[in-house]
CSV table of C-alpha atoms in Angstrom, one decimal:
chain,number,residue,atom,x,y,z
A,1,UNK,CA,124.6,111.3,134.7
A,2,UNK,CA,121.4,109.4,135.5
A,3,UNK,CA,119.5,111.5,132.9
A,4,UNK,CA,122.1,110.8,130.2
A,5,UNK,CA,122.0,107.1,131.0
A,6,UNK,CA,118.2,107.0,130.8
A,7,UNK,CA,118.2,108.9,127.4
A,8,UNK,CA,120.9,106.5,126.1
A,9,UNK,CA,118.9,103.5,127.1
A,10,UNK,CA,115.7,104.9,125.6
A,11,UNK,CA,117.5,105.7,122.3
A,12,UNK,CA,119.0,102.2,122.2
A,13,UNK,CA,115.5,100.7,122.7
A,14,UNK,CA,114.0,102.8,119.9
A,15,UNK,CA,116.8,101.8,117.6
A,16,UNK,CA,116.2,98.1,118.5
A,17,UNK,CA,112.5,98.5,117.8
A,18,UNK,CA,113.2,100.3,114.4
A,19,UNK,CA,115.6,97.4,113.5
A,20,UNK,CA,113.0,94.8,114.4
A,21,UNK,CA,110.2,96.4,112.5
A,22,UNK,CA,112.4,97.2,109.5
A,23,UNK,CA,113.5,93.6,109.3
A,24,UNK,CA,109.9,92.3,109.6
A,25,UNK,CA,108.7,94.7,106.8
A,26,UNK,CA,111.6,93.6,104.6
A,27,UNK,CA,110.9,90.0,105.2
A,28,UNK,CA,107.2,90.4,104.5
A,29,UNK,CA,107.9,92.3,101.2
A,30,UNK,CA,110.3,89.5,100.1
A,31,UNK,CA,107.7,86.8,100.9
A,32,UNK,CA,105.0,88.7,99.0
A,33,UNK,CA,107.2,89.4,96.0
A,34,UNK,CA,107.1,85.7,95.2
A,35,UNK,CA,103.3,85.6,94.7
A,36,UNK,CA,100.8,87.4,92.5
A,37,UNK,CA,99.4,90.8,93.6
A,38,UNK,CA,95.8,89.9,93.3
A,39,UNK,CA,93.2,91.7,95.4
A,40,UNK,CA,91.7,89.8,98.4
A,41,UNK,CA,88.1,88.9,97.7
A,42,UNK,CA,85.2,90.4,99.6
A,43,UNK,CA,83.8,87.1,101.1
A,44,UNK,CA,85.8,84.1,99.8
A,45,UNK,CA,89.1,82.7,101.4
A,46,UNK,CA,92.2,83.4,99.4
A,47,UNK,CA,95.6,81.7,98.9
A,48,UNK,CA,97.7,84.9,99.1
A,49,UNK,CA,99.8,85.8,102.2
A,50,UNK,CA,98.9,89.3,103.3
A,51,UNK,CA,99.6,91.6,106.2
A,52,UNK,CA,96.7,93.8,107.1
A,53,UNK,CA,94.2,94.8,109.8
A,54,UNK,CA,90.8,94.3,108.3
A,55,UNK,CA,87.3,95.1,109.5
A,56,UNK,CA,84.2,94.1,107.5
A,57,UNK,CA,80.6,95.1,108.1
A,58,UNK,CA,77.6,93.0,106.7
A,59,UNK,CA,73.8,93.2,106.7
A,60,UNK,CA,72.0,90.0,106.2
A,61,UNK,CA,68.3,89.8,105.3
A,62,UNK,CA,66.6,86.5,106.1
A,63,UNK,CA,63.7,84.8,104.3
A,64,UNK,CA,61.4,86.2,107.1
A,65,UNK,CA,62.6,89.7,106.0
A,66,UNK,CA,64.4,90.3,109.4
A,67,UNK,CA,67.9,91.9,109.1
A,68,UNK,CA,71.1,91.4,111.1
A,69,UNK,CA,74.1,93.6,111.2
A,70,UNK,CA,77.5,92.1,111.8
A,71,UNK,CA,80.3,94.5,112.9
A,72,UNK,CA,83.6,93.0,112.3
A,73,UNK,CA,82.4,89.8,110.4
A,74,UNK,CA,85.2,87.6,112.0
A,75,UNK,CA,88.1,89.5,110.5
A,76,UNK,CA,91.1,91.0,112.3
A,77,UNK,CA,94.9,91.1,112.2
A,78,UNK,CA,96.9,89.2,109.6
A,79,UNK,CA,100.6,88.9,109.9
A,80,UNK,CA,103.4,87.4,107.8
A,81,UNK,CA,106.1,86.1,110.1
A,82,UNK,CA,108.1,84.5,107.2
A,83,UNK,CA,108.5,80.9,106.4
A,84,UNK,CA,105.9,81.1,103.6
A,85,UNK,CA,103.3,81.5,106.4
A,86,UNK,CA,100.6,83.8,107.6
A,87,UNK,CA,99.0,84.0,111.1
A,88,UNK,CA,95.7,85.6,111.7
A,89,UNK,CA,93.9,86.6,114.9
A,90,UNK,CA,90.2,87.3,114.5
A,91,UNK,CA,88.5,89.5,117.1
A,92,UNK,CA,84.9,88.7,118.1
A,93,UNK,CA,82.4,90.5,115.9
A,94,UNK,CA,79.5,92.3,117.4
A,95,UNK,CA,76.1,91.1,116.1
A,96,UNK,CA,73.0,93.3,116.1
A,97,UNK,CA,69.6,91.7,115.6
A,98,UNK,CA,66.5,93.6,114.7
A,99,UNK,CA,64.0,91.3,116.3
A,100,UNK,CA,62.9,91.4,119.9
A,101,UNK,CA,63.4,87.6,120.4
A,102,UNK,CA,67.1,87.7,119.8
A,103,UNK,CA,69.8,89.4,122.0
A,104,UNK,CA,72.7,91.4,120.6
A,105,UNK,CA,76.2,90.5,121.6
A,106,UNK,CA,79.6,89.4,120.6
A,107,UNK,CA,80.5,86.3,118.5
A,108,UNK,CA,83.4,83.9,118.7
A,109,UNK,CA,87.2,84.5,118.6
A,110,UNK,CA,89.1,82.8,115.8
A,111,UNK,CA,92.6,82.0,114.6
A,112,UNK,CA,94.2,81.0,111.3
A,113,UNK,CA,97.4,79.5,110.2
A,114,UNK,CA,98.2,79.4,106.3
A,115,UNK,CA,101.1,77.9,104.6
A,116,UNK,CA,101.9,78.8,100.9
A,117,UNK,CA,102.9,75.6,99.2
A,118,UNK,CA,104.0,77.1,95.9
A,119,UNK,CA,103.6,80.4,94.0
A,120,UNK,CA,104.9,82.5,91.2
A,121,UNK,CA,104.4,86.2,90.6
A,122,UNK,CA,102.9,87.7,87.4
A,123,UNK,CA,106.3,87.6,85.6
A,124,UNK,CA,107.1,83.9,86.5
A,125,UNK,CA,103.8,82.0,86.0
A,126,UNK,CA,101.1,83.9,87.9
A,127,UNK,CA,99.8,81.1,90.1
A,128,UNK,CA,99.5,80.0,93.8
A,129,UNK,CA,98.6,77.1,96.0
A,130,UNK,CA,98.1,77.2,99.8
A,131,UNK,CA,96.6,75.4,102.7
A,132,UNK,CA,95.1,76.8,105.9
A,133,UNK,CA,93.5,75.9,109.2
A,134,UNK,CA,91.0,78.1,110.9
A,135,UNK,CA,90.0,77.4,114.5
A,136,UNK,CA,87.3,79.1,116.6
A,137,UNK,CA,86.7,79.3,120.3
A,138,UNK,CA,83.2,79.6,121.7
A,139,UNK,CA,83.4,83.0,123.3
A,140,UNK,CA,80.1,84.4,122.0
A,141,UNK,CA,77.4,85.9,124.2
A,142,UNK,CA,73.8,84.5,124.2
A,143,UNK,CA,73.3,82.6,120.9
A,144,UNK,CA,75.6,84.8,118.9
A,145,UNK,CA,78.4,82.2,118.7
A,146,UNK,CA,78.7,78.4,118.6
A,147,UNK,CA,78.3,76.1,121.6
A,148,UNK,CA,81.6,74.3,120.7
A,149,UNK,CA,84.9,75.0,119.1
A,150,UNK,CA,85.6,74.2,115.5
A,151,UNK,CA,88.4,73.6,113.0
A,152,UNK,CA,88.2,74.3,109.3
A,153,UNK,CA,91.0,72.8,107.0
A,154,UNK,CA,91.0,74.4,103.5
A,155,UNK,CA,92.9,74.0,100.2
A,156,UNK,CA,93.2,77.3,98.2
A,157,UNK,CA,94.6,78.0,94.8
A,158,UNK,CA,94.5,80.5,92.0
A,159,UNK,CA,95.7,81.2,88.4
A,160,UNK,CA,96.1,84.5,86.7
A,161,UNK,CA,95.9,85.4,83.0
A,162,UNK,CA,97.2,89.0,82.5
A,163,UNK,CA,94.8,91.3,84.4
A,164,UNK,CA,92.3,88.4,84.9
A,165,UNK,CA,92.5,85.9,87.7
A,166,UNK,CA,90.4,83.0,89.1
A,167,UNK,CA,90.8,82.0,92.9
A,168,UNK,CA,89.1,78.9,94.3
A,169,UNK,CA,89.0,77.2,97.7
A,170,UNK,CA,87.4,74.1,99.2
A,171,UNK,CA,87.2,73.2,102.9
A,172,UNK,CA,85.1,72.0,105.7
A,173,UNK,CA,83.9,73.2,109.1
A,174,UNK,CA,84.2,70.5,111.7
A,175,UNK,CA,82.8,71.3,115.2
A,176,UNK,CA,84.8,69.6,118.1
A,177,UNK,CA,81.6,68.6,119.9
A,178,UNK,CA,77.9,68.3,119.7
A,179,UNK,CA,78.1,67.4,116.0
A,180,UNK,CA,74.6,65.9,116.0
A,181,UNK,CA,73.1,69.4,116.7
A,182,UNK,CA,75.7,71.6,114.9
A,183,UNK,CA,76.4,69.4,111.9
A,184,UNK,CA,79.3,69.7,109.5
A,185,UNK,CA,79.7,71.6,106.3
A,186,UNK,CA,81.8,71.8,103.2
A,187,UNK,CA,82.3,75.1,101.4
A,188,UNK,CA,83.4,75.7,97.9
A,189,UNK,CA,84.2,79.4,96.8
A,190,UNK,CA,85.3,80.6,93.5
A,191,UNK,CA,86.2,84.2,92.6
A,192,UNK,CA,86.8,85.8,89.2
A,193,UNK,CA,88.6,89.2,89.2
A,194,UNK,CA,89.7,91.7,86.6
A,195,UNK,CA,92.0,94.6,87.3
A,196,UNK,CA,90.9,98.0,85.8
A,197,UNK,CA,93.6,100.7,85.7
A,198,UNK,CA,95.8,100.8,88.8
A,199,UNK,CA,93.3,100.4,91.7
A,200,UNK,CA,89.9,98.9,90.7
A,201,UNK,CA,89.1,95.1,91.0
A,202,UNK,CA,85.6,94.2,89.9
A,203,UNK,CA,84.8,90.7,90.9
A,204,UNK,CA,82.1,87.9,90.9
A,205,UNK,CA,82.1,85.3,93.6
A,206,UNK,CA,80.3,82.0,93.8
A,207,UNK,CA,79.9,80.9,97.5
A,208,UNK,CA,78.5,77.3,97.9
A,209,UNK,CA,77.9,75.3,101.1
A,210,UNK,CA,76.7,71.7,101.6
A,211,UNK,CA,75.4,70.7,105.1
A,212,UNK,CA,75.8,67.3,106.8
A,213,UNK,CA,74.0,66.7,110.0
A,214,UNK,CA,72.5,69.4,112.2
A,215,UNK,CA,69.2,71.3,111.4
A,216,UNK,CA,70.1,71.7,107.7
A,217,UNK,CA,71.2,68.1,107.0
A,218,UNK,CA,71.2,67.2,103.3
A,219,UNK,CA,70.6,70.8,102.1
A,220,UNK,CA,72.9,73.1,100.1
A,221,UNK,CA,72.9,76.7,99.3
A,222,UNK,CA,74.7,79.0,96.8
A,223,UNK,CA,75.2,82.7,96.6
A,224,UNK,CA,76.5,84.9,93.7
A,225,UNK,CA,78.4,87.9,95.0
A,226,UNK,CA,79.1,90.8,92.6
A,227,UNK,CA,81.2,93.5,93.9
A,228,UNK,CA,84.5,95.4,93.7
A,229,UNK,CA,87.6,96.2,95.8
A,230,UNK,CA,89.7,99.2,95.5
A,231,UNK,CA,93.4,98.5,96.3
A,232,UNK,CA,95.9,99.7,97.2
A,233,UNK,CA,96.2,103.4,98.0
A,234,UNK,CA,99.7,103.9,99.6
A,235,UNK,CA,100.2,106.6,102.1
A,236,UNK,CA,103.7,107.3,100.7
A,237,UNK,CA,103.5,106.3,97.0
A,238,UNK,CA,106.8,108.0,96.2
A,239,UNK,CA,108.7,105.7,98.7
A,240,UNK,CA,109.3,102.3,97.0
A,241,UNK,CA,109.9,100.7,100.5
A,242,UNK,CA,106.8,102.1,102.1
A,243,UNK,CA,104.1,99.4,102.7
A,244,UNK,CA,101.3,101.4,104.5
A,245,UNK,CA,98.2,101.6,102.4
A,246,UNK,CA,94.4,101.4,102.6
A,247,UNK,CA,92.0,99.3,100.6
A,248,UNK,CA,88.2,99.3,100.5
A,249,UNK,CA,85.4,97.3,98.8
A,250,UNK,CA,81.7,96.5,98.7
A,251,UNK,CA,79.4,93.9,97.3
A,252,UNK,CA,76.1,92.0,97.6
A,253,UNK,CA,75.7,88.3,98.2
A,254,UNK,CA,72.5,87.2,96.4
A,255,UNK,CA,70.9,83.7,97.0
A,256,UNK,CA,70.6,81.6,93.9
A,257,UNK,CA,69.6,78.3,95.5
A,258,UNK,CA,66.1,77.2,96.5
A,259,UNK,CA,67.3,76.7,100.2
A,260,UNK,CA,69.2,79.6,101.8
A,261,UNK,CA,69.7,80.7,105.3
A,262,UNK,CA,69.5,84.3,104.3
A,263,UNK,CA,68.2,86.1,101.1
A,264,UNK,CA,71.1,88.4,100.5
A,265,UNK,CA,74.0,90.0,102.4
A,266,UNK,CA,75.4,93.5,101.9
A,267,UNK,CA,79.2,93.5,102.5
A,268,UNK,CA,81.6,96.4,103.2
A,269,UNK,CA,85.3,96.0,103.9
A,270,UNK,CA,88.0,98.3,105.1
A,271,UNK,CA,91.6,97.3,105.2
A,272,UNK,CA,94.8,98.9,106.5
A,273,UNK,CA,97.8,97.2,104.9
A,274,UNK,CA,101.3,97.5,106.4
């Protein structure tokens, strides 16, 4: 009798979990059905609500020709709990330097909340507008993270024209302390994408930053980022309700301004959608 009771309890627990996850997936699918199905850019922020586990890998080359690998690139788990919202948790990236004077180690932890103000899918207008707030916590080892926490409010929007779309965002990074040393910055990113066939999204990004205070006070930098993403390859394409899929992409940030904190940055991305 005890074994039967335990089996019954375990079965009920599994059914409860199946019901919870099934409802979550259905809610996420309904939320995403009301927005364009554009691909997420390689570098720039984006107005879409997505549910994914993402890991990026970058290699920056500085003006002194030293290179730095960033494993993770401050990405992580993105969830759609409903209510036109997205919540992200960013694990600390691991940063590997190739100079003897710098120590390798982990960077800072981050979190994001995004609210989609308005949107319409490709059949109803093909546009989107969102706001988001990113916060970071200074958990980095050695000098691989910031000395203080920060908040970054951003406005994001986009408009599609058939297979072509333009996504843009503007926001600031505001340290919560030691602003004289760290300074503040404003970033403006614009991405142009075109969908080829079913899976290929070539893109060109412009990534601009203006610095106020800190060691780069009064300076600005800009990068052009050509690249492509490949999305999305479903695990079960015959099942219309299945969400599990993978996406990949690669590109290169190339400095186009006289001042730049690095010359170029090779970017790889791997994404598990669910």
